[in-house]
C-alpha cells in the first residue's frame, strides 16, 4: 500500500483536496494524505485548515505565491493546482500571458514540479485556456513536459461525472516520465444514471447545516424574479412577455450576460457556480430567491458538514472558485487506479495526450 503526500498551490477552500482525500484505488492499495497547501486569501486558508487539516493548520501557507519559498515546503509525491484563470476565462479579455498579474502564475507550479518531482500532478483551468493569448497553452504544456511529465489533457464536463452543474474545465494529468503508468480519461458512461438535477441536488439539506442563511432581497428584485420562469434569465423573460414585463423591472445594460437574474431549472443541472460578478449574477432558486451558500456548496458537491469561514460574500466567492469535490474524486481515483494497474472504464477516443 502507498499513500501519496499531496501538495497544493492555489488550493482554494479545498475542493480538490476534499475529493482527493476521499479517493482511493479500487483495491485500496493507493491513497492520499495532505502534506501542504497555499492560497493568498485568509478566509480561504481558514476554510481549508478547518476542513482538510485541522490537526496541522501550520501546513497551510497563507500568502502570495510569489513570496513563497517553494524549496522549503517539504517533500511531496503528488501535486495539484488550479492556477488562477482570470487571464483565460471566455468571459474576460483573453489576455493570457499579457496579463502580468495572473497570466504567469502557472509557473510556480512548474517550480514545484522541478523541485520535488512528484510522481503525478493534476492541474485545472477554465476551458478558455486552450485559446488564450498567442500559443500560451502550448507553452504551458511544453513547460510541464520539460519538467519531466507525460501529459493527458481533456475537457471534462462535470455534469457527465455526477456533478449537478454544467461546469466545463480543462484538466491536465501529468505522470512522471520515470513511472511506467498511463492515465486514461475515465468514461462518463459509468455515471450516466446519476441524478444531476438541481431539484435533487438541493433537496433534504439539514436544518443545522452551516452557511445556509437566506439573504434577503430587495422587493424590486423579488418582483422581477416573479416574472422569470425556471431556467430563464431576465432577458428571456422580457422577450417572452414583451410589453407585459413591467418597464420599471427591465434592466438596461449594453452587455446581456446570460446569468443575470437567471433561475435554476429544477429538472436540469445547475448552471456554473461563479465567484465573480455583480448584482443579478448570484444564482437564483426557482422559487424567487437567491441560493444560499450551502446550496451553492451542494452544487459544487461539498459535503453538508463542510464549513466555510468568512462573511456571506467571502464564502460565496470561495465556493465559486472551487473545483467540484466529486470531479476531483473521479479524476484522482482514476490516477490511483492507473498506479494500481487497474483497468477502469476509460474513453477510448481521447486523443489529447502526450505519448
Short mmCIF file of C-alpha atoms in Angstrom, two decimals:
data_model
loop_
_atom_site.label_atom_id
_atom_site.label_comp_id
_atom_site.label_asym_id
_atom_site.label_seq_id
_atom_site.Cartn_x
_atom_site.Cartn_y
_atom_site.Cartn_z
CA UNK A 1 0.00 0.00 0.00
CA UNK A 2 1.24 3.51 -0.85
CA UNK A 3 -0.01 6.85 0.43
CA UNK A 4 0.80 9.80 -1.79
CA UNK A 5 1.74 13.00 0.03
CA UNK A 6 -0.22 15.83 -1.61
CA UNK A 7 0.94 19.42 -2.03
CA UNK A 8 -1.26 22.19 -3.46
CA UNK A 9 -0.83 25.70 -4.78
CA UNK A 10 -3.86 27.97 -5.25
CA UNK A 11 -5.70 25.44 -3.09
CA UNK A 12 -8.91 27.46 -2.67
CA UNK A 13 -11.27 26.27 0.06
CA UNK A 14 -10.34 22.62 -0.57
CA UNK A 15 -12.46 21.29 -3.42
CA UNK A 16 -9.59 19.35 -4.95
CA UNK A 17 -8.32 18.19 -1.56
CA UNK A 18 -11.76 17.08 -0.38
CA UNK A 19 -12.13 14.88 -3.44
CA UNK A 20 -8.53 13.68 -3.26
CA UNK A 21 -8.78 12.58 0.36
CA UNK A 22 -11.92 10.60 -0.46
CA UNK A 23 -10.25 8.95 -3.44
CA UNK A 24 -8.53 5.57 -3.30
CA UNK A 25 -7.73 2.88 -5.80
CA UNK A 26 -10.37 0.20 -6.24
CA UNK A 27 -8.17 -2.34 -4.49
CA UNK A 28 -7.35 0.04 -1.64
CA UNK A 29 -3.62 -0.07 -2.34
CA UNK A 30 -3.20 3.66 -3.11
CA UNK A 31 -4.50 6.56 -1.03
CA UNK A 32 -3.65 10.23 -0.43
CA UNK A 33 -2.81 12.37 2.57
CA UNK A 34 -2.40 16.12 2.87
CA UNK A 35 1.16 17.49 3.08
CA UNK A 36 0.94 21.25 2.49
CA UNK A 37 -1.11 23.88 0.69
CA UNK A 38 -1.01 27.55 -0.26
CA UNK A 39 -3.53 30.27 -1.07
CA UNK A 40 -3.42 34.06 -0.77
CA UNK A 41 -6.86 34.65 0.80
CA UNK A 42 -7.10 34.48 4.61
CA UNK A 43 -10.71 33.23 4.80
CA UNK A 44 -10.00 30.61 2.14
CA UNK A 45 -6.99 29.34 4.08
CA UNK A 46 -9.03 29.13 7.29
CA UNK A 47 -11.71 27.15 5.48
CA UNK A 48 -9.06 24.75 4.18
CA UNK A 49 -7.48 24.35 7.63
CA UNK A 50 -10.83 23.77 9.33
CA UNK A 51 -11.95 21.04 6.95
CA UNK A 52 -8.86 19.44 5.41
CA UNK A 53 -6.10 19.58 8.03
CA UNK A 54 -7.48 20.77 11.40
CA UNK A 55 -4.73 18.90 13.25
CA UNK A 56 -1.92 20.55 11.27
CA UNK A 57 -3.02 24.12 10.47
CA UNK A 58 0.58 25.24 10.09
CA UNK A 59 0.84 23.25 6.83
CA UNK A 60 -1.39 25.81 5.07
CA UNK A 61 0.79 28.73 3.98
CA UNK A 62 -1.33 31.85 3.56
CA UNK A 63 0.16 34.47 1.29
CA UNK A 64 1.03 35.49 -2.25
CA UNK A 65 2.64 32.57 -4.07
CA UNK A 66 5.28 34.96 -5.41
CA UNK A 67 6.64 35.31 -1.89
CA UNK A 68 6.51 31.59 -1.10
CA UNK A 69 9.78 29.72 -0.51
CA UNK A 70 8.96 26.68 -2.60
CA UNK A 71 12.19 24.91 -1.68
CA UNK A 72 11.17 24.75 1.99
CA UNK A 73 7.60 23.44 1.62
CA UNK A 74 8.52 19.79 2.12
CA UNK A 75 8.75 16.61 0.08
CA UNK A 76 5.62 15.53 -1.80
CA UNK A 77 4.81 12.67 -4.14
CA UNK A 78 1.63 14.19 -5.63
CA UNK A 79 0.74 17.75 -6.60
CA UNK A 80 -2.44 19.61 -7.54
CA UNK A 81 -3.05 23.17 -8.60
CA UNK A 82 -5.87 25.12 -10.16
CA UNK A 83 -3.83 28.13 -11.18
CA UNK A 84 -5.77 31.40 -11.43
CA UNK A 85 -7.97 31.51 -14.52
CA UNK A 86 -8.53 35.28 -14.75
CA UNK A 87 -6.39 35.54 -17.86
CA UNK A 88 -8.02 32.63 -19.64
CA UNK A 89 -11.76 32.85 -18.98
CA UNK A 90 -14.04 33.28 -22.00
CA UNK A 91 -15.82 35.99 -20.01
CA UNK A 92 -12.61 38.03 -19.76
CA UNK A 93 -10.43 39.60 -22.42
CA UNK A 94 -8.30 36.52 -23.17
CA UNK A 95 -5.15 38.41 -22.27
CA UNK A 96 -3.18 35.27 -21.47
CA UNK A 97 0.43 35.97 -20.55
CA UNK A 98 -0.06 39.65 -21.38
CA UNK A 99 -1.84 39.92 -18.03
CA UNK A 100 1.19 40.25 -15.77
CA UNK A 101 -0.77 39.89 -12.54
CA UNK A 102 -2.28 36.48 -13.25
CA UNK A 103 -1.10 35.18 -16.60
CA UNK A 104 2.17 33.65 -15.44
CA UNK A 105 1.24 32.30 -12.02
CA UNK A 106 1.14 28.81 -13.53
CA UNK A 107 4.95 28.93 -13.48
CA UNK A 108 5.07 28.47 -9.71
CA UNK A 109 3.52 25.05 -10.24
CA UNK A 110 6.33 24.28 -12.68
CA UNK A 111 8.81 25.26 -9.97
CA UNK A 112 7.14 22.77 -7.60
CA UNK A 113 7.38 20.02 -10.23
CA UNK A 114 11.06 20.75 -10.78
CA UNK A 115 11.88 20.96 -7.07
CA UNK A 116 10.06 17.83 -5.83
CA UNK A 117 9.48 15.69 -8.94
CA UNK A 118 6.18 14.24 -7.62
CA UNK A 119 5.03 11.01 -9.23
CA UNK A 120 1.95 12.72 -10.63
CA UNK A 121 0.12 16.02 -10.76
CA UNK A 122 -3.29 17.41 -11.66
CA UNK A 123 -3.77 20.96 -12.99
CA UNK A 124 -7.18 22.53 -13.60
CA UNK A 125 -8.31 25.59 -15.51
CA UNK A 126 -11.22 27.03 -17.48
CA UNK A 127 -11.95 25.80 -20.99
CA UNK A 128 -10.84 29.15 -22.42
CA UNK A 129 -7.22 28.42 -21.55
CA UNK A 130 -6.91 26.46 -24.79
CA UNK A 131 -7.36 29.59 -26.92
CA UNK A 132 -5.88 32.28 -24.67
CA UNK A 133 -3.13 34.56 -25.89
CA UNK A 134 -0.82 33.56 -28.71
CA UNK A 135 0.08 29.93 -28.13
CA UNK A 136 0.08 30.35 -24.35
CA UNK A 137 -1.47 26.94 -23.71
CA UNK A 138 1.17 25.19 -25.79
CA UNK A 139 3.85 27.00 -23.77
CA UNK A 140 2.30 25.76 -20.52
CA UNK A 141 2.13 22.17 -21.78
CA UNK A 142 5.70 22.33 -23.04
CA UNK A 143 6.93 23.59 -19.66
CA UNK A 144 5.14 20.73 -17.92
CA UNK A 145 6.63 18.25 -20.35
CA UNK A 146 10.13 19.64 -19.90
CA UNK A 147 9.72 19.37 -16.12
CA UNK A 148 9.59 15.61 -16.69
CA UNK A 149 5.97 14.63 -17.27
CA UNK A 150 3.82 12.66 -19.69
CA UNK A 151 0.60 14.63 -20.13
CA UNK A 152 -3.05 13.84 -20.65
CA UNK A 153 -5.23 16.86 -21.48
CA UNK A 154 -9.00 16.69 -21.58
CA UNK A 155 -12.05 18.97 -21.37
CA UNK A 156 -14.17 17.49 -18.58
CA UNK A 157 -17.89 18.23 -18.44
CA UNK A 158 -18.70 17.97 -14.75
CA UNK A 159 -22.38 17.17 -15.32
CA UNK A 160 -21.30 13.96 -17.09
CA UNK A 161 -19.50 12.77 -13.95
CA UNK A 162 -22.25 13.02 -11.34
CA UNK A 163 -21.89 16.75 -10.60
CA UNK A 164 -25.22 18.65 -10.70
CA UNK A 165 -23.75 21.56 -12.66
CA UNK A 166 -22.78 22.39 -16.24
CA UNK A 167 -19.16 23.21 -15.47
CA UNK A 168 -16.60 22.58 -18.20
CA UNK A 169 -12.93 22.61 -17.24
CA UNK A 170 -9.62 21.59 -18.81
CA UNK A 171 -7.77 19.15 -16.57
CA UNK A 172 -4.17 18.20 -17.22
CA UNK A 173 -2.93 14.98 -15.62
CA UNK A 174 0.82 14.55 -15.59
CA UNK A 175 2.58 11.27 -14.82
CA UNK A 176 6.33 11.42 -14.17
CA UNK A 177 8.31 10.11 -17.12
CA UNK A 178 10.06 7.56 -14.88
CA UNK A 179 6.76 5.90 -13.96
CA UNK A 180 5.53 3.07 -16.18
CA UNK A 181 1.98 4.29 -15.67
CA UNK A 182 -0.53 5.52 -18.25
CA UNK A 183 -3.51 7.64 -17.23
CA UNK A 184 -6.76 7.36 -19.18
CA UNK A 185 -9.74 9.72 -19.00
CA UNK A 186 -12.49 7.96 -17.02
CA UNK A 187 -15.55 7.07 -19.07
CA UNK A 188 -18.55 9.28 -18.15
CA UNK A 189 -20.89 6.46 -19.18
CA UNK A 190 -20.25 5.00 -15.72
CA UNK A 191 -22.12 7.98 -14.25
CA UNK A 192 -24.94 8.08 -16.81
CA UNK A 193 -27.57 7.06 -14.25
CA UNK A 194 -26.61 9.74 -11.71
CA UNK A 195 -29.40 12.19 -10.93
CA UNK A 196 -27.74 15.55 -11.53
CA UNK A 197 -30.87 17.70 -11.48
CA UNK A 198 -30.89 20.86 -9.38
CA UNK A 199 -34.02 19.64 -7.58
CA UNK A 200 -32.24 16.57 -6.27
CA UNK A 201 -29.02 18.43 -5.55
CA UNK A 202 -30.78 20.97 -3.32
CA UNK A 203 -33.15 18.60 -1.54
CA UNK A 204 -33.01 17.50 2.09
CA UNK A 205 -30.38 19.95 3.30
CA UNK A 206 -30.14 19.52 7.11
CA UNK A 207 -31.61 22.41 9.07
CA UNK A 208 -28.39 22.79 11.05
CA UNK A 209 -26.11 22.78 8.00
CA UNK A 210 -23.57 25.64 8.15
CA UNK A 211 -23.56 28.55 5.70
CA UNK A 212 -27.25 28.09 4.92
CA UNK A 213 -28.57 31.57 5.70
CA UNK A 214 -31.06 33.05 3.22
CA UNK A 215 -30.11 36.52 2.05
CA UNK A 216 -33.00 39.00 1.99
CA UNK A 217 -33.57 40.51 -1.43
CA UNK A 218 -34.89 43.94 -2.31
CA UNK A 219 -38.61 43.99 -3.10
CA UNK A 220 -37.85 45.08 -6.66
CA UNK A 221 -35.63 42.04 -7.21
CA UNK A 222 -38.28 39.70 -5.83
CA UNK A 223 -40.85 41.25 -8.15
CA UNK A 224 -38.53 40.86 -11.12
CA UNK A 225 -37.90 37.21 -10.28
CA UNK A 226 -41.64 36.55 -10.14
CA UNK A 227 -41.85 37.19 -13.91
CA UNK A 228 -38.96 34.84 -14.75
CA UNK A 229 -39.67 31.17 -15.39
CA UNK A 230 -37.38 28.39 -14.10
CA UNK A 231 -34.37 28.15 -16.38
CA UNK A 232 -34.83 31.65 -17.78
CA UNK A 233 -32.81 34.81 -17.27
CA UNK A 234 -34.28 38.31 -17.19
CA UNK A 235 -33.66 38.91 -20.91
CA UNK A 236 -35.54 35.77 -21.90
CA UNK A 237 -38.43 36.72 -19.64
CA UNK A 238 -38.61 40.17 -21.22
CA UNK A 239 -38.62 38.67 -24.71
CA UNK A 240 -41.32 36.14 -23.79
CA UNK A 241 -43.63 38.65 -22.09
CA UNK A 242 -42.99 41.68 -24.27
CA UNK A 243 -44.99 44.68 -23.06
CA UNK A 244 -46.37 42.60 -20.18
CA UNK A 245 -42.97 42.73 -18.50
CA UNK A 246 -43.10 45.88 -16.30
CA UNK A 247 -40.89 48.66 -17.61
CA UNK A 248 -39.61 49.54 -14.14
CA UNK A 249 -38.24 45.99 -13.75
CA UNK A 250 -36.34 45.95 -17.03
CA UNK A 251 -32.55 46.04 -16.97
CA UNK A 252 -30.85 48.44 -19.36
CA UNK A 253 -27.27 47.36 -19.99
CA UNK A 254 -25.18 47.17 -23.16
CA UNK A 255 -23.99 43.65 -22.36
CA UNK A 256 -26.56 40.94 -21.78
CA UNK A 257 -24.80 38.40 -19.54
CA UNK A 258 -26.70 35.12 -19.58
CA UNK A 259 -26.60 34.67 -15.80
CA UNK A 260 -28.33 37.96 -14.95
CA UNK A 261 -31.28 37.06 -12.71
CA UNK A 262 -31.25 33.54 -14.07
CA UNK A 263 -33.23 30.91 -12.21
CA UNK A 264 -32.27 27.28 -11.91
CA UNK A 265 -34.35 24.76 -13.80
CA UNK A 266 -35.16 22.14 -11.15
CA UNK A 267 -35.18 19.40 -13.79
CA UNK A 268 -31.72 20.14 -15.20
CA UNK A 269 -28.20 20.54 -13.78
CA UNK A 270 -27.48 23.97 -12.37
CA UNK A 271 -25.59 26.44 -14.48
CA UNK A 272 -21.98 27.22 -13.49
CA UNK A 273 -21.36 28.48 -9.97
CA UNK A 274 -19.07 31.51 -10.27
CA UNK A 275 -17.02 33.57 -7.84
CA UNK A 276 -17.09 36.93 -9.60
CA UNK A 277 -19.96 39.08 -10.77
CA UNK A 278 -22.16 41.87 -9.54
CA UNK A 279 -25.82 42.18 -8.73
CA UNK A 280 -28.08 39.74 -10.51
CA UNK A 281 -25.39 37.05 -11.02
CA UNK A 282 -25.73 35.37 -7.63
CA UNK A 283 -27.77 32.32 -8.78
CA UNK A 284 -31.47 32.10 -8.09
CA UNK A 285 -33.76 29.33 -6.95
CA UNK A 286 -36.86 28.57 -8.97
CA UNK A 287 -38.91 29.85 -6.01
CA UNK A 288 -37.95 33.54 -6.39
CA UNK A 289 -34.99 33.79 -4.02
CA UNK A 290 -31.22 33.76 -4.12
CA UNK A 291 -29.47 30.48 -3.42
CA UNK A 292 -27.90 30.06 0.00
CA UNK A 293 -24.18 29.39 0.20
CA UNK A 294 -24.94 25.88 1.37
CA UNK A 295 -26.97 25.30 -1.77
CA UNK A 296 -24.10 26.59 -3.86
CA UNK A 297 -21.82 24.21 -1.96
CA UNK A 298 -24.23 21.35 -2.70
CA UNK A 299 -23.98 22.15 -6.41
CA UNK A 300 -20.19 22.06 -6.03
CA UNK A 301 -20.61 18.66 -4.26
CA UNK A 302 -19.12 19.71 -0.92
CA UNK A 303 -20.42 17.59 2.00
CA UNK A 304 -23.02 19.24 4.24
CA UNK A 305 -20.68 19.39 7.22
CA UNK A 306 -18.03 21.29 5.25
CA UNK A 307 -17.98 24.67 6.97
CA UNK A 308 -16.77 27.77 5.15
CA UNK A 309 -15.13 30.61 7.09
CA UNK A 310 -15.90 34.27 6.39
CA UNK A 311 -18.80 36.59 5.69
CA UNK A 312 -21.51 35.84 3.14
CA UNK A 313 -19.74 37.34 0.12
CA UNK A 314 -16.40 35.76 1.05
CA UNK A 315 -17.97 32.32 1.33
CA UNK A 316 -19.81 32.77 -1.96
CA UNK A 317 -16.53 33.64 -3.67
CA UNK A 318 -14.72 30.65 -2.14
CA UNK A 319 -17.39 28.23 -3.32
CA UNK A 320 -17.42 29.66 -6.82
CA UNK A 321 -13.64 29.35 -7.16
CA UNK A 322 -13.52 25.73 -6.04
CA UNK A 323 -13.16 22.59 -8.12
CA UNK A 324 -16.21 20.35 -7.55
CA UNK A 325 -15.22 17.73 -4.97
CA UNK A 326 -16.86 14.96 -6.96
CA UNK A 327 -14.96 15.80 -10.15
CA UNK A 328 -11.70 15.85 -8.21
CA UNK A 329 -12.53 12.47 -6.70
CA UNK A 330 -13.34 10.97 -10.11
CA UNK A 331 -10.12 12.16 -11.75
CA UNK A 332 -7.83 11.32 -8.85
CA UNK A 333 -9.42 7.90 -8.33
CA UNK A 334 -8.54 7.22 -11.96
CA UNK A 335 -4.96 8.34 -11.26
CA UNK A 336 -4.72 5.97 -8.30
CA UNK A 337 -6.24 3.11 -10.31
CA UNK A 338 -3.65 3.80 -13.01
CA UNK A 339 -0.84 3.38 -10.48
CA UNK A 340 -2.52 0.24 -9.13
CA UNK A 341 -2.67 -1.26 -12.63
CA UNK A 342 -6.47 -1.45 -12.54
CA UNK A 343 -8.16 -1.33 -15.94
CA UNK A 344 -11.07 1.01 -15.20
CA UNK A 345 -13.56 2.13 -17.90
CA UNK A 346 -11.96 4.93 -19.94
CA UNK A 347 -12.62 6.96 -23.07
CA UNK A 348 -11.03 5.14 -25.98
CA UNK A 349 -11.23 8.16 -28.30
CA UNK A 350 -9.30 10.60 -26.11
CA UNK A 351 -6.60 11.90 -28.41
CA UNK A 352 -5.36 14.82 -26.32
CA UNK A 353 -2.45 13.02 -24.73
CA UNK A 354 1.31 13.10 -24.87
CA UNK A 355 2.86 9.73 -25.56
#
